[in-house]
Amino acid sequence: FNFWEALFREEDLTRYVATWMDVADVLKLYCISKRFHWVFNKKYTSTIMASARIHAPIAMYIFPYQAYRRLCIRDPMRLPMPRRPTEMRMVPSLKWLQMIVYRTFVVHDILLALSMEGIRFPKIITRVLMKIWFLLDIPYTGVRIGIIHNPRYWTSSDLWYATMFFVKLDLRFTDPVGGSGSFYLRCLMMGQRGLTVLWLALRGKVLTSRLELLQMMVKFDYEPRDGNPERLPIMGIEPSKVGGLSCEAWTAGNMRLLRPDELVLKEATRRRMGMHRYFSTMLLWGFVDWNTLETVPVPDLATLTL
């Protein structure tokens, strides 16, 4: 008796089980089992979206597959587009599912790492961090501005909590013991192409030496005074990568690319939110129990709940 072969004969049950499995295990079965491959393909899009609703219910809406064409594939069942019947429709792939599950994990672990330092956030911050990551995916300032101008996507509440995140991130990075003593690290982290670098930095995996910090600064916004006519590496960084992260299309020489922290404050000012009046509230949130006016102790991993 082969359990898997018996399971795969029940198509609906197979797809239901697949939605609850880890994405890595689904990918393995999809590659090695012809029967599973066929069953999965019959309802490919609905199975992918059902799995996304279980493993990444927020990220699936923050990072819509329509915005990531490189992570889409042609429909395995070769169904046409509704309005263009001569063209095959594009559907989300397993790579897109892997991406949103990975980003959900990274965002939660960033908040966990900050919570272990005593820096807490309300639950809504998970969605806001993902929206910040979505901005980081976009290589052009104009498109970023267009997105953050949309009050249905970036609500005033989102802007408020995003500002809280930046304030508390500065609090972490300017810590005289555990930080660098400078807010420049926040600018450096928000100038990357995602939040993975911030996650690794908070976990102590990168920026463990001054050399690493200098190399990241060179990649971000360094401009050689003489223009580097001989095209020599700077701090071990190839000339083509020097200063590129702060420019549009992440290419040195292009127009400056506005960071999410800059965009959030500019948009809050445009909407006349008076954000400066709430900085002290943002700073104290999670540190003081407003019922007893006592300091909230730093949690340990055993009792911490996100």
Coordinates of C-alpha atoms in Angstrom, one line a residue:
F1 CA 0.0 0.0 0.0
N2 CA 1.4 3.4 -1.1
F3 CA -0.1 6.2 1.0
W4 CA 0.9 9.0 -1.4
E5 CA -0.4 7.2 -4.5
A6 CA -3.7 6.5 -2.7
L7 CA -3.9 10.2 -1.6
F8 CA -3.2 11.5 -5.1
R9 CA -6.1 9.6 -6.5
E10 CA -8.4 11.9 -4.5
E11 CA -7.9 15.2 -6.3
D12 CA -9.7 17.5 -3.9
L13 CA -8.1 15.9 -0.9
T14 CA -4.7 16.2 -2.5
R15 CA -5.1 19.9 -3.2
Y16 CA -6.4 20.5 0.4
V17 CA -3.4 18.7 1.9
A18 CA -1.1 20.6 -0.4
T19 CA -2.4 24.0 0.9
W20 CA -1.4 23.1 4.4
M21 CA 2.1 21.7 3.6
D22 CA 5.2 23.7 3.7
V23 CA 6.0 25.3 0.3
A24 CA 9.3 23.5 0.1
D25 CA 7.6 20.1 0.5
V26 CA 5.0 21.1 -2.1
L27 CA 7.7 22.0 -4.5
K28 CA 9.5 18.7 -4.0
L29 CA 6.3 16.7 -4.6
Y30 CA 5.6 18.8 -7.6
C31 CA 9.0 17.9 -9.1
I32 CA 9.1 14.2 -8.4
S33 CA 5.5 13.0 -8.6
K34 CA 3.9 13.0 -12.0
R35 CA 0.4 12.4 -10.5
F36 CA 0.7 15.2 -8.0
H37 CA 2.0 17.5 -10.7
W38 CA -1.0 16.8 -12.8
V39 CA -3.5 17.2 -10.0
F40 CA -1.9 20.4 -8.9
N41 CA -1.9 21.8 -12.4
K42 CA -5.7 21.2 -12.8
K43 CA -6.5 23.8 -10.2
Y44 CA -3.1 25.6 -10.2
T45 CA -4.2 29.1 -9.4
S46 CA -6.8 28.3 -6.8
T47 CA -4.4 25.9 -5.0
I48 CA -1.6 28.5 -4.9
M49 CA -4.0 31.2 -3.6
A50 CA -5.5 28.8 -1.0
S51 CA -2.0 28.0 0.3
A52 CA -1.1 31.8 0.4
R53 CA -4.2 32.5 2.5
I54 CA -3.0 29.9 5.0
H55 CA 0.8 30.7 5.1
A56 CA 0.8 34.4 4.2
P57 CA -2.7 35.9 4.5
I58 CA -1.5 39.5 4.7
A59 CA 1.5 39.3 2.3
M60 CA -0.6 37.9 -0.5
Y61 CA -2.5 41.2 -0.7
I62 CA 0.5 43.5 0.0
F63 CA 2.6 41.8 -2.7
P64 CA 0.1 41.0 -5.5
Y65 CA 1.4 38.6 -8.1
Q66 CA 0.3 41.0 -10.8
A67 CA 3.1 43.3 -9.7
Y68 CA 5.7 40.5 -10.0
R69 CA 5.6 39.4 -13.6
R70 CA 8.9 37.6 -13.3
L71 CA 7.3 35.3 -10.6
C72 CA 4.3 34.4 -12.9
I73 CA 4.0 31.6 -15.4
R74 CA 1.6 30.8 -18.2
D75 CA -1.4 28.9 -17.0
P76 CA -0.5 25.1 -17.0
M77 CA -4.1 24.4 -18.2
R78 CA -3.5 26.9 -21.1
L79 CA -6.7 28.9 -20.3
P80 CA -6.9 32.2 -22.2
M81 CA -7.3 35.7 -20.8
P82 CA -11.0 36.7 -20.5
R83 CA -10.7 39.8 -22.6
R84 CA -8.0 38.6 -25.0
P85 CA -8.9 35.0 -25.9
T86 CA -5.9 34.7 -28.2
E87 CA -3.4 35.2 -25.3
M88 CA -2.7 32.7 -22.5
R89 CA -3.3 34.1 -19.0
M90 CA -0.5 34.6 -16.5
V91 CA -0.9 33.0 -13.1
P92 CA 1.1 33.1 -9.8
S93 CA 3.9 30.6 -9.5
L94 CA 5.3 28.6 -6.7
K95 CA 8.2 31.1 -6.7
W96 CA 5.7 33.9 -5.8
L97 CA 4.3 31.8 -3.0
Q98 CA 7.8 31.1 -1.7
M99 CA 8.5 34.9 -1.8
I100 CA 5.5 35.9 0.2
V101 CA 6.0 33.2 2.8
Y102 CA 9.7 34.1 3.2
R103 CA 8.8 37.8 3.6
T104 CA 6.2 37.0 6.2
F105 CA 8.8 35.1 8.2
V106 CA 11.4 37.9 7.8
V107 CA 9.0 40.6 9.0
H108 CA 7.8 38.6 12.0
D109 CA 11.5 37.9 12.9
I110 CA 12.4 41.6 12.6
L111 CA 9.7 42.4 15.1
L112 CA 10.7 39.5 17.3
A113 CA 14.4 40.7 17.3
L114 CA 13.3 44.3 18.3
S115 CA 10.9 43.0 20.9
M116 CA 13.7 41.1 22.6
E117 CA 15.5 44.5 22.9
G118 CA 12.4 45.9 24.6
I119 CA 11.2 47.7 21.5
R120 CA 7.5 46.7 20.9
F121 CA 5.0 47.6 18.3
P122 CA 1.2 47.1 17.9
K123 CA 0.0 44.3 15.7
I124 CA -0.8 46.5 12.7
I125 CA 2.9 47.1 12.2
T126 CA 3.2 43.7 10.4
R127 CA 1.1 45.0 7.5
V128 CA 2.9 48.4 7.5
L129 CA 6.4 46.7 7.3
M130 CA 5.2 44.7 4.3
K131 CA 4.1 47.9 2.6
I132 CA 7.5 49.4 3.2
W133 CA 9.1 46.3 1.7
F134 CA 6.8 46.7 -1.4
L135 CA 8.1 50.3 -1.8
L136 CA 11.7 49.0 -1.6
D137 CA 10.9 46.7 -4.6
I138 CA 10.2 49.7 -6.8
P139 CA 13.3 51.2 -8.5
Y140 CA 11.8 54.5 -9.5
T141 CA 10.9 57.5 -7.3
G142 CA 7.9 58.5 -9.4
V143 CA 6.2 55.1 -9.0
R144 CA 6.9 55.1 -5.3
I145 CA 5.3 58.5 -4.9
G146 CA 2.3 57.4 -6.9
I147 CA 1.8 54.4 -4.6
I148 CA 2.2 56.3 -1.3
H149 CA -0.1 59.1 -2.6
N150 CA -2.9 56.5 -2.8
P151 CA -4.9 56.9 0.4
R152 CA -6.6 53.5 -0.1
Y153 CA -3.3 51.7 -0.1
W154 CA -1.3 53.9 2.2
T155 CA -3.9 55.1 4.8
S156 CA -3.1 57.8 7.3
S157 CA -3.0 55.1 9.9
D158 CA -0.3 53.3 7.9
L159 CA 1.8 56.5 7.7
W160 CA 1.5 57.0 11.5
Y161 CA 2.7 53.5 12.3
A162 CA 5.4 53.6 9.7
T163 CA 6.7 56.7 11.3
M164 CA 6.6 54.9 14.7
F165 CA 8.7 52.1 13.2
F166 CA 11.3 54.6 11.9
V167 CA 11.4 56.4 15.3
K168 CA 11.9 53.1 17.2
L169 CA 14.4 51.9 14.6
D170 CA 16.4 55.0 15.3
L171 CA 16.1 54.3 19.0
R172 CA 17.6 50.8 18.4
F173 CA 20.4 52.0 16.2
T174 CA 21.4 55.0 18.3
D175 CA 21.6 52.9 21.5
P176 CA 25.0 53.8 23.0
V177 CA 25.6 50.1 23.9
G178 CA 23.9 47.9 21.4
G179 CA 23.8 50.3 18.4
S180 CA 26.1 52.5 16.4
G181 CA 25.1 55.8 18.0
S182 CA 24.0 57.2 14.7
F183 CA 20.7 57.3 12.8
Y184 CA 22.6 56.8 9.5
L185 CA 22.1 53.1 9.9
R186 CA 18.3 53.6 9.4
C187 CA 19.0 55.5 6.2
L188 CA 21.3 52.7 5.1
M189 CA 18.7 50.0 5.9
M190 CA 15.9 51.9 4.1
G191 CA 18.2 52.3 1.1
Q192 CA 18.5 48.5 0.4
R193 CA 16.4 46.5 -2.0
G194 CA 14.4 44.8 0.7
L195 CA 14.2 44.2 4.4
T196 CA 16.5 41.2 4.4
V197 CA 19.6 43.2 5.2
L198 CA 17.8 44.9 8.2
W199 CA 16.8 41.4 9.4
L200 CA 20.3 40.1 9.1
A201 CA 21.7 43.2 10.9
L202 CA 19.3 42.9 13.8
R203 CA 20.2 39.2 14.1
G204 CA 23.9 40.0 14.0
K205 CA 24.6 38.2 10.7
V206 CA 25.9 41.2 8.8
L207 CA 27.6 44.5 9.7
T208 CA 29.6 42.7 12.3
S209 CA 32.8 44.7 11.5
R210 CA 33.7 48.2 10.3
L211 CA 34.8 46.9 7.0
E212 CA 31.3 45.5 6.3
L213 CA 29.7 48.8 7.3
L214 CA 32.1 50.8 5.0
Q215 CA 31.5 48.4 2.1
M216 CA 27.7 48.8 2.5
M217 CA 28.1 52.6 2.7
V218 CA 30.1 52.5 -0.6
K219 CA 27.4 50.6 -2.3
F220 CA 24.7 52.9 -1.0
D221 CA 25.7 56.5 -1.7
Y222 CA 29.4 56.9 -2.0
E223 CA 30.6 59.3 -4.8
P224 CA 34.4 59.3 -5.6
R225 CA 35.7 62.8 -5.7
D226 CA 37.7 62.3 -8.9
G227 CA 35.0 60.1 -10.5
N228 CA 37.3 57.0 -10.4
P229 CA 38.5 57.3 -14.0
E230 CA 40.6 54.2 -13.7
R231 CA 37.6 52.1 -12.7
L232 CA 39.3 50.6 -9.7
P233 CA 37.5 48.8 -6.9
I234 CA 36.7 50.8 -3.8
M235 CA 36.9 49.0 -0.5
G236 CA 36.6 45.8 -2.5
I237 CA 33.4 46.9 -4.3
E238 CA 33.3 46.8 -8.1
P239 CA 33.0 50.2 -9.7
S240 CA 29.7 49.4 -11.3
K241 CA 28.1 48.9 -7.8
V242 CA 29.5 52.0 -6.1
G243 CA 26.8 54.4 -5.1
G244 CA 24.1 52.6 -7.0
L245 CA 21.6 51.8 -4.3
S246 CA 20.7 55.4 -3.8
C247 CA 19.9 56.0 -7.5
E248 CA 16.9 55.0 -9.6
A249 CA 17.1 51.6 -11.1
W250 CA 19.8 51.0 -8.6
T251 CA 22.3 52.3 -11.1
A252 CA 24.9 54.9 -10.3
G253 CA 24.5 58.2 -12.2
N254 CA 20.8 58.1 -12.4
M255 CA 18.4 60.4 -10.4
R256 CA 18.3 60.0 -6.7
L257 CA 15.9 57.4 -5.4
L258 CA 13.8 58.5 -2.4
R259 CA 13.8 56.1 0.5
P260 CA 10.6 54.9 2.2
D261 CA 11.3 56.9 5.4
E262 CA 11.6 60.1 3.3
L263 CA 8.5 59.3 1.4
V264 CA 6.4 58.6 4.5
L265 CA 7.3 61.9 6.2
K266 CA 6.8 63.9 3.0
E267 CA 3.3 62.3 2.5
A268 CA 2.4 62.8 6.1
T269 CA 3.3 66.5 5.7
R270 CA 1.3 66.7 2.4
R271 CA -1.8 65.3 4.3
R272 CA -1.2 67.8 7.1
M273 CA -1.1 65.1 9.8
G274 CA 1.2 67.1 12.1
M275 CA 3.3 64.0 12.8
H276 CA 5.8 65.9 15.0
R277 CA 3.1 66.1 17.7
Y278 CA 3.1 62.4 18.2
F279 CA 6.9 61.6 18.3
S280 CA 6.9 61.3 22.2
T281 CA 3.8 59.0 22.1
M282 CA 5.5 56.8 19.5
L283 CA 8.7 56.7 21.5
L284 CA 7.0 55.7 24.8
W285 CA 4.6 53.2 23.3
G286 CA 5.5 49.7 24.6
F287 CA 7.8 51.1 27.3
V288 CA 5.3 52.5 29.8
D289 CA 2.1 50.9 31.1
W290 CA -0.3 53.8 30.9
N291 CA -2.6 52.2 33.6
T292 CA 0.1 52.0 36.3
L293 CA 2.7 54.4 34.8
E294 CA 5.3 51.8 35.4
T295 CA 8.1 50.7 33.0
V296 CA 7.2 47.6 31.1
P297 CA 10.0 45.0 31.6
V298 CA 11.9 43.5 28.7
P299 CA 10.3 40.2 27.7
D300 CA 12.1 36.9 27.5
L301 CA 11.6 34.5 24.6
A302 CA 9.5 32.0 26.7
T303 CA 6.8 34.6 27.5
L304 CA 7.0 36.8 24.3
T305 CA 3.9 36.6 22.1
L306 CA 3.6 38.5 18.8

